[in-house]
Structures are given as C-alpha cells and as structure tokens.
Amino acid sequence: MSDFKITRRDLVASLVGGVTAGLLGSYWSKFEDDTTLFDIELPTSFDREKPPFEVFLALSKLVTVRTSLDIDAAKRMYPIFMDEPWGSQHIVSSYTQILSLIDLPSHTTPPFTSLVRGKLGKGESWFTSHLLTTWYLGIYYHEARPPVRVTYESALMFDSIRGVLPVPLLESTGYGGWTEPPAGSKRYK
Amino acid sequence: MRTTDISTDVLIIGSGVAGALCAYRLAQKGIKVTILEAGPRVKREEIVSGFRNSPYLDLSAGYPNTPWAPRPDWGTGKDQYIEQIGPEVSAMEYLRVVGGTTWHWSANSIRLLPSDFKMHTTHGVGVDWPIDYDELEKYYTEAEYEMGVAGDDTADTGSPRSKPYPNPPIPPSYSDHTLSKKLESLGISFIARPAARNSRAYDGRGQCQGFGTCSPICPTGAQYSAMVHIQKAEKLGVQLIENTRADRINTDSNGRIISVDYTHADGTRRSATGKIVVVAANGIETPRLLLMSASDGYPHGLANSSGEVGRNFMDHPGLSCRMLSPEPLYVDRGPESIITSFSHRTGVFQQKRAAWTMSLYNRNFFHKTTRNSLIEGVLPPDLDELIRYRSLHEVEFDVHLEQLPKHQNGITLDWSNRDSAGQPVMRFYYSLDNYEHAGLKFARDIFWKISNTLQCTETKISEAYSHHHLMGTARMGDKALTSVVDHECRTHDHKNMFLLGSAVFPTSGTANPTLTIAALSLRAADHIKHQLTVG
C-alpha cells in the first residue's frame, strides 16, 4: 500500500482522456482550478491473476473520483465483477493504466490533457465506464447476465440531490412540504 | 369430480378493489362470503424492501410473481406471460396478490362524465352503457367515502356531485403552481385531481407524507389500497383464502353455476360452491377464466353466447413529454401527481378524435437521467452536476387517452401452450385506430406548444404506451347478443354469476377506472343481496 495524493484536477483529467475525449474541453475547464487533494490508499503489489478487493476498491475510487465509497456495496460488487468474463484482467489493467497516467512526470504541467487523452485502452475504457455505471445506478448490468441490485441507498446518483430532493422510498417532504422550493435549493440553480 | 370443501353464500374470485368492496358491503348485510385469491398476502414493508433490492424498475418489480399465480412481467424485458400478436403492444402490468393492483396504483379517483355513458348517443361513436351517470352517482359518492378521496369541491370536473368530497384537496406542488399559471395562456387549466390519498388522517390511516412513490408503493399506507376493505371484511367474518387459484367454473344443464374448481399453491385441488359466484379478477384474468371454463354445453366459454368475452379490450393509451425548464422546478416532491387538466376531456371533437386528460407528473427521473448522462459519456464530477441540474429542472406531462371498443382487440387462449401454472397462454391482439391516433397527434401538438410557452429545451415526446387499465373484455349491455353482463353486472347466460371490475366497462372514458370499479361493485353488492333475498 502507498498513500497516493493527487489533486482532483489531475485525477479528472486522467480519466477523461480515456473515456470521453470529445467532452474534454468543457469538462476540464470546470476542474482545472480544483486543487483539492485526492488522498487514497493504493495497493502497489498484488496478485495480478486474482486482484484483491483493495485493488477493486481503489479502482472504484479513482473512477468515481471519490475518496470514500460504501464498503458494503463494494464488497457486493467485487465478486460480481471478478466473475464476469475478463473481469479480473480488466480490474488489473484498468487500475494499472490509470495509475500510470496519473503518474506521468509532467502531469502538473498544462496542457496536461494532451498527455492523457485516449491513453486508456479500448477494453479498459469500456470497463471503467461499466464500473462507473454500476456505482451510479446501484445496479450491475452486463449483456451476458441478468442485472443485479448491488446497492440502493448508496447509488451515487443520489449524491447529486441529497438535501434538495428526497431519495425515493427513503425520504419524504412531510405533508405539504412540496408546495415551496426545498430548503436546500438555494445552493443550486 | 373434485371434493368440495368450501360452501358459502357468495363466492368471490379475486381480492382487488372490486372483490374487497363487494365482500365488505355484503358482510355488512350479514351475508356469508368467501374470497379466493390466486396470489399471496404481502406486507407493505416487504414491498418497499423488495423495490430497494430489485434490479428492475417496473411498477411490479417489488411484488411477488409466483409460479402458481403468474402475471405479466415487463421488468425483465419481453413479457412471456401474454403473447402479444397485434400491431401495437400494450405492456400491461397487474398484480396477483391479496389486495390486487391497488397496491401500485396512483390513487386517481376521477368520475366518468355523464357523456361517457352515452358515447353513441352523444357523439355517434362507441356504444352506450345500459346505465347513466345519475344511476351511478350515489355509488360514486359511497365509493369516495369508503376510499377517502381528497378533492376540491369548488372545481368543475363535469361530473355533478350530491355530496362534498370526504377530504380536502391535496395542495399543489411548487412546480404545479409555477407551470399551471404559465399554461393558462394556452387555454389549459388545471384542477386538483381527486385522489384516494389522505390529505388528513382518515379511516385509521395517516396523512400523506410526500414520499413521491405512490406507484410502485406508498410506504406509509396513506394512499388507499383494497387492503383497507379486505381487512374490514375479514373483521366482519369474510373468509379469504390466499394462494388459491380458480381454474374452472362449472355449470349444471340449466346454466346455473354449481362450483368453482381451484388449486392451492401446494398443488391441492378442490372445489368451492356459492349460491352466487362473483368473478372479480381483472380485465384480463376474468375473461380468461370464463374462456377456460368452456364445456360441451358452453364450447366458447361461460357467459359467452354473445362472443364478446375477451373482446373489446380498451386501455387508456398514454403519451408523455419530458422537457428541461430554464428555471428549477423541484419535481419529485409530494404525491406522484397532484393536478390534472380536463381542458380536452370532452367536446364535439369526440365524433372524430379521442379525448384526453393531462397530468403534470411529480415522478423522479434519477435512474433515467443518470443512465442517459452516462451514455452521453459524462463523467464525475460533471456527472453529478448534470444529474442535479436535470433533476431540478426536468418536468414531465402525461396524457390519458380515451379508447373506443373494437371487437378484435382482446384475448384468446392458446391451449397448445401453458404457463407456469399449467393454464393456457393468452394471445393478445391490440391496435389503435384513427380515432386514437388523432387524439395522440393533437396531444403531441399541445406538448410542443407547452414546451415553447415554457421555453423548455431537450423536449422529448414518448411513443404511445399503456396505462395498464384493462377495460371492456366482458362488457355490460342490455342485449345478450352484444354484451356479457346486464346493467346489474349479472351475466346474461348464468343468473347466479356476476362479473365485477373494469372488464364490464362498455367504453373507457378518460377517467382512471378504479373509482368506477368501486362504485359498480358497491352497486352490484346491493343487487346480489337482493337476489339472495328474493331468489
């Protein structure tokens, strides 16, 4: 394990390069000033044939750009992803490719985006998108398998609206609480 | 011949709102009632948990789908339960559990219009009901009080009332208020939609808390479900036997119903008898049971001398429009839908074009919004911002379209294929005509006007879809040649058998069917009581 500290700006830029080069301009512009430290633990030596849970968790954090994720949800996802065709290979290759991109010596020197754009392989690009979808929707989808609910309350899509809109089946407004804008709405337009 | 182990005055098949209200009303009059329900009992908290644990997002996903009482299942993709053979697909959803489909309805409790009962006389299309609005008004009122309907006494719904609503209207949401004001310029006005949802504590149930998940499930029970009257009926001595599927109805040589064969979930096969048998399944399962009960004496099925059993299926075809408002609207707070527009609900245009009602939905779009954003390639943290923006700004309108009866729309049985319960698979033919297409086109035009007036972007209009309202397949009429039941819901062919539910509707109108089902069921209970008394 090693402590790994980069800024959100750098992490975002790394991921964008592989997955959505076309959107990079607008995407980058919002976070080029974001120097919040992205501080997570990253496993450095592990069995590449059978990557441990810690690698899956670290990859999940990198892909979702979150330093903290629901561990129970991650533990439900890990065997499912490991069990899918090329699952363990994709976990390892995606993880190592992202680390190598983040670790580029010149990553702090603009234009950083040109260094990472398109650097994730095709398989790794698909896999990270697949992982991201699972974390955001809380449902695992794979064309060869039936879908699996891995989490409801920790689905990351709800992070966007917490405190403004109620999470369905979990929160309510109370009677009549819907007649005026929500209390937390002033933060957002 | 099966062993008969149930003998009762009134044997009801089905425990949805029709069966529950009829059983309750009869039990109040001291009549011995037994209900057979194909599906299991369910608990509210288990359903809530079921949805949170399900990977499927359809209305039925959290509810059981048992091998002995299977149902349509669209969550898994193409439904296997009903074979769709028509040019259009009606992706119907219904439940086979104690309490029926009112577990996941949206509580809309709108009365039909007087003209809906006289479509042929008034507009020259469809058929007339054998009863008129005035005959049903008393029962509409009773149904509203049984269900605790909240509504605005000052609003003109077009359906005259003899008593106020039992509960005051649900207050409109911020988005309802904001948008309805802006749409007045288009001649579209909204009123509080009558809904069987508690605007105050009523009948032992609490006030709505605004979870916004009325369908698939109200987590608190503030919204009415047939369980209210199942529990009341059981307290009065009604026997409800769950997990017990009616397979066949038997007659004697005079056409009198003598028994109902049933199979329990454990495979036990028995039969039940009742002086009167009431089939209160739904617009699909009721005709199916009648068709499955064909015999030498009734080769086309029971109650089917007219050939209309399973025919004339009507839905309320739906059309929705989603758009992004320039200002935040904060939908998905409060009940699923609070206001409705009756501005295009009736008129001379009905000679050529289907009428509709329009609703403003308070429904959450998180999953769809997130998925679309992911497909577009948007990544976190931009993704979070996009989901939030769309969730706060997105709005959806929906129309419920009237549909005319058409003989070829409906079900037939395929005896060569069986479902998991060993029953013949249903083949379902469904199509829309020029009448409905004209109504849909008009709705699309209005949607675009709304989008322009509100200066919305990303406006998307859906294809036509089902509102899961199953009507017309055992219709009511004065003549045995062209209808299945008489004006009291008694079958023309079997004097001791009644049919309840929206299967008996001759026309659809634009009102969600449940309140009319409830009113007709309370009315039929009076006729059943009378028949038991005088013979």
PDB file of C-alpha atoms in Angstrom, chain B residues 104-367:
ATOM      1  CA  HIS B 104     -49.394   0.137  -7.051  1.00  0.00           C
ATOM      2  CA  TRP B 105     -51.992   2.427  -8.489  1.00  0.00           C
ATOM      3  CA  SER B 106     -51.631   6.190  -8.362  1.00  0.00           C
ATOM      4  CA  ALA B 107     -54.917   6.766  -6.452  1.00  0.00           C
ATOM      5  CA  ASN B 108     -56.531   8.847  -9.192  1.00  0.00           C
ATOM      6  CA  SER B 109     -60.226   8.781  -8.378  1.00  0.00           C
ATOM      7  CA  ILE B 110     -61.967  10.597 -11.169  1.00  0.00           C
ATOM      8  CA  ARG B 111     -65.613  10.026 -12.023  1.00  0.00           C
ATOM      9  CA  LEU B 112     -66.662   9.371 -15.577  1.00  0.00           C
ATOM     10  CA  LEU B 113     -68.542  12.170 -17.281  1.00  0.00           C
ATOM     11  CA  PRO B 114     -72.275  11.802 -17.953  1.00  0.00           C
ATOM     12  CA  SER B 115     -71.480  11.818 -21.676  1.00  0.00           C
ATOM     13  CA  ASP B 116     -69.021   8.928 -21.235  1.00  0.00           C
ATOM     14  CA  PHE B 117     -72.027   6.711 -20.526  1.00  0.00           C
ATOM     15  CA  LYS B 118     -73.712   7.757 -23.760  1.00  0.00           C
ATOM     16  CA  MET B 119     -70.928   7.900 -26.321  1.00  0.00           C
ATOM     17  CA  HIS B 120     -73.010   6.537 -29.156  1.00  0.00           C
ATOM     18  CA  THR B 121     -75.973   8.772 -28.474  1.00  0.00           C
ATOM     19  CA  THR B 122     -73.869  11.873 -27.852  1.00  0.00           C
ATOM     20  CA  HIS B 123     -71.066  11.517 -30.374  1.00  0.00           C
ATOM     21  CA  GLY B 124     -72.065   8.685 -32.676  1.00  0.00           C
ATOM     22  CA  VAL B 125     -69.052   6.547 -31.716  1.00  0.00           C
ATOM     23  CA  GLY B 126     -68.597   3.547 -29.428  1.00  0.00           C
ATOM     24  CA  VAL B 127     -71.615   2.237 -27.539  1.00  0.00           C
ATOM     25  CA  ASP B 128     -73.874   3.438 -24.746  1.00  0.00           C
ATOM     26  CA  TRP B 129     -73.806   1.990 -21.267  1.00  0.00           C
ATOM     27  CA  PRO B 130     -77.089   0.459 -20.116  1.00  0.00           C
ATOM     28  CA  ILE B 131     -76.997   2.802 -17.125  1.00  0.00           C
ATOM     29  CA  ASP B 132     -76.479   6.509 -16.989  1.00  0.00           C
ATOM     30  CA  TYR B 133     -74.415   8.725 -14.741  1.00  0.00           C
ATOM     31  CA  ASP B 134     -77.317   9.563 -12.442  1.00  0.00           C
ATOM     32  CA  GLU B 135     -77.847   5.908 -11.605  1.00  0.00           C
ATOM     33  CA  LEU B 136     -74.247   5.553 -10.525  1.00  0.00           C
ATOM     34  CA  GLU B 137     -73.847   8.905  -8.759  1.00  0.00           C
ATOM     35  CA  LYS B 138     -74.965   7.603  -5.366  1.00  0.00           C
ATOM     36  CA  TYR B 139     -72.421   4.802  -5.570  1.00  0.00           C
ATOM     37  CA  TYR B 140     -69.663   7.133  -6.739  1.00  0.00           C
ATOM     38  CA  THR B 141     -70.258   9.094  -3.556  1.00  0.00           C
ATOM     39  CA  GLU B 142     -70.234   5.982  -1.400  1.00  0.00           C
ATOM     40  CA  ALA B 143     -67.030   4.797  -3.056  1.00  0.00           C
ATOM     41  CA  GLU B 144     -65.364   8.160  -2.447  1.00  0.00           C
ATOM     42  CA  TYR B 145     -66.196   7.976   1.235  1.00  0.00           C
ATOM     43  CA  GLU B 146     -65.031   4.379   1.509  1.00  0.00           C
ATOM     44  CA  MET B 147     -61.734   5.242  -0.155  1.00  0.00           C
ATOM     45  CA  GLY B 148     -61.202   8.648   1.418  1.00  0.00           C
ATOM     46  CA  VAL B 149     -60.974  10.653  -1.786  1.00  0.00           C
ATOM     47  CA  ALA B 150     -59.436  14.114  -1.479  1.00  0.00           C
ATOM     48  CA  GLY B 151     -60.800  16.663  -3.913  1.00  0.00           C
ATOM     49  CA  ASP B 152     -61.750  20.266  -4.479  1.00  0.00           C
ATOM     50  CA  ASP B 153     -65.481  20.890  -4.131  1.00  0.00           C
ATOM     51  CA  THR B 154     -65.167  24.177  -5.983  1.00  0.00           C
ATOM     52  CA  ALA B 155     -63.613  22.657  -9.101  1.00  0.00           C
ATOM     53  CA  ASP B 156     -65.861  21.834 -12.044  1.00  0.00           C
ATOM     54  CA  THR B 157     -64.993  18.307 -13.088  1.00  0.00           C
ATOM     55  CA  GLY B 158     -68.041  17.945 -15.322  1.00  0.00           C
ATOM     56  CA  SER B 159     -69.473  15.187 -13.120  1.00  0.00           C
ATOM     57  CA  PRO B 160     -72.238  16.548 -10.857  1.00  0.00           C
ATOM     58  CA  ARG B 161     -71.927  15.650  -7.171  1.00  0.00           C
ATOM     59  CA  SER B 162     -74.533  15.117  -4.468  1.00  0.00           C
ATOM     60  CA  LYS B 163     -72.092  15.443  -1.553  1.00  0.00           C
ATOM     61  CA  PRO B 164     -68.742  17.105  -0.911  1.00  0.00           C
ATOM     62  CA  TYR B 165     -65.560  15.086  -1.097  1.00  0.00           C
ATOM     63  CA  PRO B 166     -64.747  13.387   2.192  1.00  0.00           C
ATOM     64  CA  ASN B 167     -61.352  15.093   2.328  1.00  0.00           C
ATOM     65  CA  PRO B 168     -59.972  18.473   1.222  1.00  0.00           C
ATOM     66  CA  PRO B 169     -57.724  18.614  -1.845  1.00  0.00           C
ATOM     67  CA  ILE B 170     -54.021  17.850  -1.731  1.00  0.00           C
ATOM     68  CA  PRO B 171     -52.181  21.177  -2.108  1.00  0.00           C
ATOM     69  CA  PRO B 172     -50.362  21.658  -5.427  1.00  0.00           C
ATOM     70  CA  SER B 173     -46.604  21.395  -5.588  1.00  0.00           C
ATOM     71  CA  TYR B 174     -44.291  24.273  -6.343  1.00  0.00           C
ATOM     72  CA  SER B 175     -43.900  23.029  -9.913  1.00  0.00           C
ATOM     73  CA  ASP B 176     -47.669  22.552 -10.308  1.00  0.00           C
ATOM     74  CA  HIS B 177     -48.271  26.098  -9.200  1.00  0.00           C
ATOM     75  CA  THR B 178     -45.491  27.578 -11.313  1.00  0.00           C
ATOM     76  CA  LEU B 179     -46.306  25.765 -14.537  1.00  0.00           C
ATOM     77  CA  SER B 180     -50.087  25.808 -14.431  1.00  0.00           C
ATOM     78  CA  LYS B 181     -50.067  29.606 -14.209  1.00  0.00           C
ATOM     79  CA  LYS B 182     -47.887  29.833 -17.303  1.00  0.00           C
ATOM     80  CA  LEU B 183     -50.076  27.458 -19.286  1.00  0.00           C
ATOM     81  CA  GLU B 184     -53.277  29.418 -18.820  1.00  0.00           C
ATOM     82  CA  SER B 185     -52.381  31.357 -21.970  1.00  0.00           C
ATOM     83  CA  LEU B 186     -52.715  28.120 -23.961  1.00  0.00           C
ATOM     84  CA  GLY B 187     -56.222  27.549 -22.667  1.00  0.00           C
ATOM     85  CA  ILE B 188     -55.048  24.676 -20.491  1.00  0.00           C
ATOM     86  CA  SER B 189     -56.346  24.878 -16.954  1.00  0.00           C
ATOM     87  CA  PHE B 190     -55.557  22.519 -14.117  1.00  0.00           C
ATOM     88  CA  ILE B 191     -57.528  21.432 -11.060  1.00  0.00           C
ATOM     89  CA  ALA B 192     -56.625  19.390  -8.001  1.00  0.00           C
ATOM     90  CA  ARG B 193     -57.019  15.819  -9.132  1.00  0.00           C
ATOM     91  CA  PRO B 194     -59.427  13.811  -6.992  1.00  0.00           C
ATOM     92  CA  ALA B 195     -57.272  11.154  -5.356  1.00  0.00           C
ATOM     93  CA  ALA B 196     -57.777   8.402  -2.780  1.00  0.00           C
ATOM     94  CA  ARG B 197     -54.837   9.684  -0.792  1.00  0.00           C
ATOM     95  CA  ASN B 198     -55.230  11.065   2.673  1.00  0.00           C
ATOM     96  CA  SER B 199     -54.994  14.834   2.807  1.00  0.00           C
ATOM     97  CA  ARG B 200     -55.697  14.387   6.513  1.00  0.00           C
ATOM     98  CA  ALA B 201     -55.884  11.389   8.799  1.00  0.00           C
ATOM     99  CA  TYR B 202     -58.904   9.388   7.678  1.00  0.00           C
ATOM    100  CA  ASP B 203     -60.350   5.987   8.395  1.00  0.00           C
ATOM    101  CA  GLY B 204     -57.450   4.928  10.589  1.00  0.00           C
ATOM    102  CA  ARG B 205     -54.826   5.837   8.019  1.00  0.00           C
ATOM    103  CA  GLY B 206     -52.351   8.688   8.340  1.00  0.00           C
ATOM    104  CA  GLN B 207     -51.818  11.773   6.249  1.00  0.00           C
ATOM    105  CA  CYS B 208     -49.719  11.628   3.072  1.00  0.00           C
ATOM    106  CA  GLN B 209     -46.062  12.300   3.833  1.00  0.00           C
ATOM    107  CA  GLY B 210     -44.921  13.026   0.305  1.00  0.00           C
ATOM    108  CA  PHE B 211     -42.621  10.118  -0.447  1.00  0.00           C
ATOM    109  CA  GLY B 212     -43.441  10.555  -4.129  1.00  0.00           C
ATOM    110  CA  THR B 213     -43.543   6.824  -4.799  1.00  0.00           C
ATOM    111  CA  CYS B 214     -47.342   6.374  -4.932  1.00  0.00           C
ATOM    112  CA  SER B 215     -46.755   3.863  -7.646  1.00  0.00           C
ATOM    113  CA  PRO B 216     -44.981   1.451  -7.173  1.00  0.00           C
ATOM    114  CA  ILE B 217     -45.729   1.655  -3.441  1.00  0.00           C
ATOM    115  CA  CYS B 218     -46.913   4.116  -0.824  1.00  0.00           C
ATOM    116  CA  PRO B 219     -44.556   3.400   2.083  1.00  0.00           C
ATOM    117  CA  THR B 220     -46.999   4.617   4.741  1.00  0.00           C
ATOM    118  CA  GLY B 221     -50.432   3.449   3.594  1.00  0.00           C
ATOM    119  CA  ALA B 222     -51.791   6.997   3.402  1.00  0.00           C
ATOM    120  CA  GLN B 223     -52.867   6.091  -0.101  1.00  0.00           C
ATOM    121  CA  TYR B 224     -55.905   3.843  -0.323  1.00  0.00           C
ATOM    122  CA  SER B 225     -55.484   0.227  -1.317  1.00  0.00           C
ATOM    123  CA  ALA B 226     -58.014  -2.579  -1.362  1.00  0.00           C
ATOM    124  CA  MET B 227     -56.288  -3.945   1.746  1.00  0.00           C
ATOM    125  CA  VAL B 228     -58.362  -1.406   3.678  1.00  0.00           C
ATOM    126  CA  HIS B 229     -61.548  -3.254   2.782  1.00  0.00           C
ATOM    127  CA  ILE B 230     -60.023  -6.710   2.855  1.00  0.00           C
ATOM    128  CA  GLN B 231     -59.139  -6.114   6.492  1.00  0.00           C
ATOM    129  CA  LYS B 232     -62.560  -4.650   7.253  1.00  0.00           C
ATOM    130  CA  ALA B 233     -64.283  -7.549   5.515  1.00  0.00           C
ATOM    131  CA  GLU B 234     -62.234 -10.117   7.414  1.00  0.00           C
ATOM    132  CA  LYS B 235     -63.183  -8.443  10.698  1.00  0.00           C
ATOM    133  CA  LEU B 236     -66.819  -8.951   9.689  1.00  0.00           C
ATOM    134  CA  GLY B 237     -66.202 -12.654   9.141  1.00  0.00           C
ATOM    135  CA  VAL B 238     -65.365 -12.847   5.450  1.00  0.00           C
ATOM    136  CA  GLN B 239     -63.102 -15.810   4.750  1.00  0.00           C
ATOM    137  CA  LEU B 240     -60.201 -15.009   2.440  1.00  0.00           C
ATOM    138  CA  ILE B 241     -58.163 -17.920   1.149  1.00  0.00           C
ATOM    139  CA  GLU B 242     -54.936 -16.788  -0.470  1.00  0.00           C
ATOM    140  CA  ASN B 243     -52.640 -18.737  -2.785  1.00  0.00           C
ATOM    141  CA  THR B 244     -55.749 -20.376  -4.208  1.00  0.00           C
ATOM    142  CA  ARG B 245     -56.217 -20.089  -7.930  1.00  0.00           C
ATOM    143  CA  ALA B 246     -59.641 -20.580  -9.525  1.00  0.00           C
ATOM    144  CA  ASP B 247     -59.129 -22.841 -12.538  1.00  0.00           C
ATOM    145  CA  ARG B 248     -62.592 -23.522 -13.813  1.00  0.00           C
ATOM    146  CA  ILE B 249     -66.212 -22.624 -13.245  1.00  0.00           C
ATOM    147  CA  ASN B 250     -68.755 -25.432 -13.642  1.00  0.00           C
ATOM    148  CA  THR B 251     -72.434 -25.255 -14.563  1.00  0.00           C
ATOM    149  CA  ASP B 252     -75.394 -27.569 -14.469  1.00  0.00           C
ATOM    150  CA  SER B 253     -77.513 -28.300 -17.509  1.00  0.00           C
ATOM    151  CA  ASN B 254     -79.603 -25.205 -16.853  1.00  0.00           C
ATOM    152  CA  GLY B 255     -76.641 -22.915 -16.954  1.00  0.00           C
ATOM    153  CA  ARG B 256     -76.545 -22.392 -13.222  1.00  0.00           C
ATOM    154  CA  ILE B 257     -73.073 -22.089 -11.699  1.00  0.00           C
ATOM    155  CA  ILE B 258     -72.627 -25.057  -9.373  1.00  0.00           C
ATOM    156  CA  SER B 259     -68.964 -24.981  -8.403  1.00  0.00           C
ATOM    157  CA  VAL B 260     -65.556 -23.447  -8.905  1.00  0.00           C
ATOM    158  CA  ASP B 261     -62.535 -25.718  -9.188  1.00  0.00           C
ATOM    159  CA  TYR B 262     -59.438 -24.353  -7.569  1.00  0.00           C
ATOM    160  CA  THR B 263     -55.819 -25.298  -7.000  1.00  0.00           C
ATOM    161  CA  HIS B 264     -53.857 -24.285  -3.946  1.00  0.00           C
ATOM    162  CA  ALA B 265     -50.194 -23.320  -4.177  1.00  0.00           C
ATOM    163  CA  ASP B 266     -49.265 -26.694  -2.639  1.00  0.00           C
ATOM    164  CA  GLY B 267     -50.991 -28.469  -5.518  1.00  0.00           C
ATOM    165  CA  THR B 268     -54.146 -29.412  -3.595  1.00  0.00           C
ATOM    166  CA  ARG B 269     -57.167 -29.454  -5.912  1.00  0.00           C
ATOM    167  CA  ARG B 270     -60.653 -28.906  -4.558  1.00  0.00           C
ATOM    168  CA  SER B 271     -63.848 -27.148  -5.471  1.00  0.00           C
ATOM    169  CA  ALA B 272     -65.949 -24.465  -3.841  1.00  0.00           C
ATOM    170  CA  THR B 273     -69.616 -23.652  -4.098  1.00  0.00           C
ATOM    171  CA  GLY B 274     -71.582 -20.475  -3.621  1.00  0.00           C
ATOM    172  CA  LYS B 275     -75.200 -19.593  -4.177  1.00  0.00           C
ATOM    173  CA  ILE B 276     -73.813 -16.715  -6.172  1.00  0.00           C
ATOM    174  CA  VAL B 277     -70.376 -16.610  -7.783  1.00  0.00           C
ATOM    175  CA  VAL B 278     -68.672 -13.285  -8.403  1.00  0.00           C
ATOM    176  CA  VAL B 279     -65.693 -13.117 -10.735  1.00  0.00           C
ATOM    177  CA  ALA B 280     -63.705 -10.043  -9.789  1.00  0.00           C
ATOM    178  CA  ALA B 281     -60.278 -10.782 -11.228  1.00  0.00           C
ATOM    179  CA  ASN B 282     -59.407  -8.045 -13.737  1.00  0.00           C
ATOM    180  CA  GLY B 283     -59.933  -7.161 -17.385  1.00  0.00           C
ATOM    181  CA  ILE B 284     -57.593  -9.954 -18.432  1.00  0.00           C
ATOM    182  CA  GLU B 285     -57.938 -12.704 -15.831  1.00  0.00           C
ATOM    183  CA  THR B 286     -61.750 -12.507 -15.680  1.00  0.00           C
ATOM    184  CA  PRO B 287     -62.331 -13.247 -19.374  1.00  0.00           C
ATOM    185  CA  ARG B 288     -59.555 -15.796 -19.284  1.00  0.00           C
ATOM    186  CA  LEU B 289     -61.273 -17.767 -16.534  1.00  0.00           C
ATOM    187  CA  LEU B 290     -64.566 -17.637 -18.422  1.00  0.00           C
ATOM    188  CA  LEU B 291     -62.910 -18.862 -21.608  1.00  0.00           C
ATOM    189  CA  MET B 292     -61.028 -21.589 -19.726  1.00  0.00           C
ATOM    190  CA  SER B 293     -64.341 -22.862 -18.373  1.00  0.00           C
ATOM    191  CA  ALA B 294     -65.565 -23.978 -21.791  1.00  0.00           C
ATOM    192  CA  SER B 295     -67.535 -27.217 -21.738  1.00  0.00           C
ATOM    193  CA  ASP B 296     -69.728 -29.272 -24.053  1.00  0.00           C
ATOM    194  CA  GLY B 297     -72.659 -27.106 -23.085  1.00  0.00           C
ATOM    195  CA  TYR B 298     -70.644 -23.903 -23.448  1.00  0.00           C
ATOM    196  CA  PRO B 299     -67.984 -24.622 -26.070  1.00  0.00           C
ATOM    197  CA  HIS B 300     -66.960 -20.959 -26.366  1.00  0.00           C
ATOM    198  CA  GLY B 301     -66.642 -20.418 -22.643  1.00  0.00           C
ATOM    199  CA  LEU B 302     -69.031 -19.275 -19.956  1.00  0.00           C
ATOM    200  CA  ALA B 303     -71.147 -16.144 -20.298  1.00  0.00           C
ATOM    201  CA  ASN B 304     -70.089 -16.002 -23.907  1.00  0.00           C
ATOM    202  CA  SER B 305     -73.194 -16.572 -26.002  1.00  0.00           C
ATOM    203  CA  SER B 306     -72.516 -13.112 -27.435  1.00  0.00           C
ATOM    204  CA  GLY B 307     -68.952 -13.987 -28.406  1.00  0.00           C
ATOM    205  CA  GLU B 308     -67.842 -10.811 -26.617  1.00  0.00           C
ATOM    206  CA  VAL B 309     -65.892 -12.391 -23.744  1.00  0.00           C
ATOM    207  CA  GLY B 310     -62.279 -11.310 -24.074  1.00  0.00           C
ATOM    208  CA  ARG B 311     -63.130  -8.829 -26.835  1.00  0.00           C
ATOM    209  CA  ASN B 312     -63.355  -5.007 -26.939  1.00  0.00           C
ATOM    210  CA  PHE B 313     -60.254  -4.503 -24.813  1.00  0.00           C
ATOM    211  CA  MET B 314     -59.579  -0.856 -24.087  1.00  0.00           C
ATOM    212  CA  ASP B 315     -56.691   0.831 -22.316  1.00  0.00           C
ATOM    213  CA  HIS B 316     -56.014   4.495 -21.783  1.00  0.00           C
ATOM    214  CA  PRO B 317     -53.151   4.898 -24.230  1.00  0.00           C
ATOM    215  CA  GLY B 318     -50.609   7.265 -22.784  1.00  0.00           C
ATOM    216  CA  LEU B 319     -48.231   9.790 -24.199  1.00  0.00           C
ATOM    217  CA  SER B 320     -45.663  11.645 -22.163  1.00  0.00           C
ATOM    218  CA  CYS B 321     -43.443  14.592 -22.785  1.00  0.00           C
ATOM    219  CA  ARG B 322     -40.319  15.405 -20.804  1.00  0.00           C
ATOM    220  CA  MET B 323     -38.565  18.719 -21.053  1.00  0.00           C
ATOM    221  CA  LEU B 324     -35.989  20.852 -19.291  1.00  0.00           C
ATOM    222  CA  SER B 325     -37.275  24.069 -17.838  1.00  0.00           C
ATOM    223  CA  PRO B 326     -34.974  27.109 -17.698  1.00  0.00           C
ATOM    224  CA  GLU B 327     -35.876  27.555 -14.045  1.00  0.00           C
ATOM    225  CA  PRO B 328     -35.652  24.893 -11.340  1.00  0.00           C
ATOM    226  CA  LEU B 329     -38.964  23.201 -10.585  1.00  0.00           C
ATOM    227  CA  TYR B 330     -38.002  20.680  -7.890  1.00  0.00           C
ATOM    228  CA  VAL B 331     -40.341  17.926  -9.008  1.00  0.00           C
ATOM    229  CA  ASP B 332     -40.353  14.561  -7.281  1.00  0.00           C
ATOM    230  CA  ARG B 333     -41.578  16.010  -4.042  1.00  0.00           C
ATOM    231  CA  GLY B 334     -45.021  15.155  -2.815  1.00  0.00           C
ATOM    232  CA  PRO B 335     -47.547  12.783  -4.367  1.00  0.00           C
ATOM    233  CA  GLU B 336     -46.801  11.429  -7.801  1.00  0.00           C
ATOM    234  CA  SER B 337     -49.324  13.679  -9.485  1.00  0.00           C
ATOM    235  CA  ILE B 338     -51.495  16.324  -7.852  1.00  0.00           C
ATOM    236  CA  ILE B 339     -53.124  18.370 -10.594  1.00  0.00           C
ATOM    237  CA  THR B 340     -54.835  17.447 -13.814  1.00  0.00           C
ATOM    238  CA  SER B 341     -56.287  19.219 -16.808  1.00  0.00           C
ATOM    239  CA  PHE B 342     -59.727  18.406 -18.127  1.00  0.00           C
ATOM    240  CA  SER B 343     -59.498  21.076 -20.838  1.00  0.00           C
ATOM    241  CA  HIS B 344     -59.575  18.490 -23.645  1.00  0.00           C
ATOM    242  CA  ARG B 345     -61.642  15.862 -21.902  1.00  0.00           C
ATOM    243  CA  THR B 346     -64.870  16.222 -23.839  1.00  0.00           C
ATOM    244  CA  GLY B 347     -66.355  18.076 -26.764  1.00  0.00           C
ATOM    245  CA  VAL B 348     -67.868  17.686 -30.202  1.00  0.00           C
ATOM    246  CA  PHE B 349     -64.407  16.709 -31.407  1.00  0.00           C
ATOM    247  CA  GLN B 350     -65.128  13.286 -29.906  1.00  0.00           C
ATOM    248  CA  GLN B 351     -67.030  12.436 -33.045  1.00  0.00           C
ATOM    249  CA  LYS B 352     -63.624  12.070 -34.694  1.00  0.00           C
ATOM    250  CA  ARG B 353     -60.860  12.343 -32.131  1.00  0.00           C
ATOM    251  CA  ALA B 354     -60.148  10.761 -28.770  1.00  0.00           C
ATOM    252  CA  ALA B 355     -60.411  12.958 -25.703  1.00  0.00           C
ATOM    253  CA  TRP B 356     -57.726  13.033 -23.047  1.00  0.00           C
ATOM    254  CA  THR B 357     -56.806  14.341 -19.653  1.00  0.00           C
ATOM    255  CA  MET B 358     -53.373  15.745 -18.940  1.00  0.00           C
ATOM    256  CA  SER B 359     -51.340  15.439 -15.778  1.00  0.00           C
ATOM    257  CA  LEU B 360     -48.205  17.026 -14.521  1.00  0.00           C
ATOM    258  CA  TYR B 361     -46.019  14.332 -13.032  1.00  0.00           C
ATOM    259  CA  ASN B 362     -44.027  14.587  -9.877  1.00  0.00           C
ATOM    260  CA  ARG B 363     -42.158  11.466 -10.780  1.00  0.00           C
ATOM    261  CA  ASN B 364     -38.442  11.026 -10.240  1.00  0.00           C
ATOM    262  CA  PHE B 365     -36.175  10.552 -13.200  1.00  0.00           C
ATOM    263  CA  PHE B 366     -32.920   9.854 -11.395  1.00  0.00           C
ATOM    264  CA  HIS B 367     -32.224   6.495 -12.943  1.00  0.00           C
TER     265      HIS B 367
END
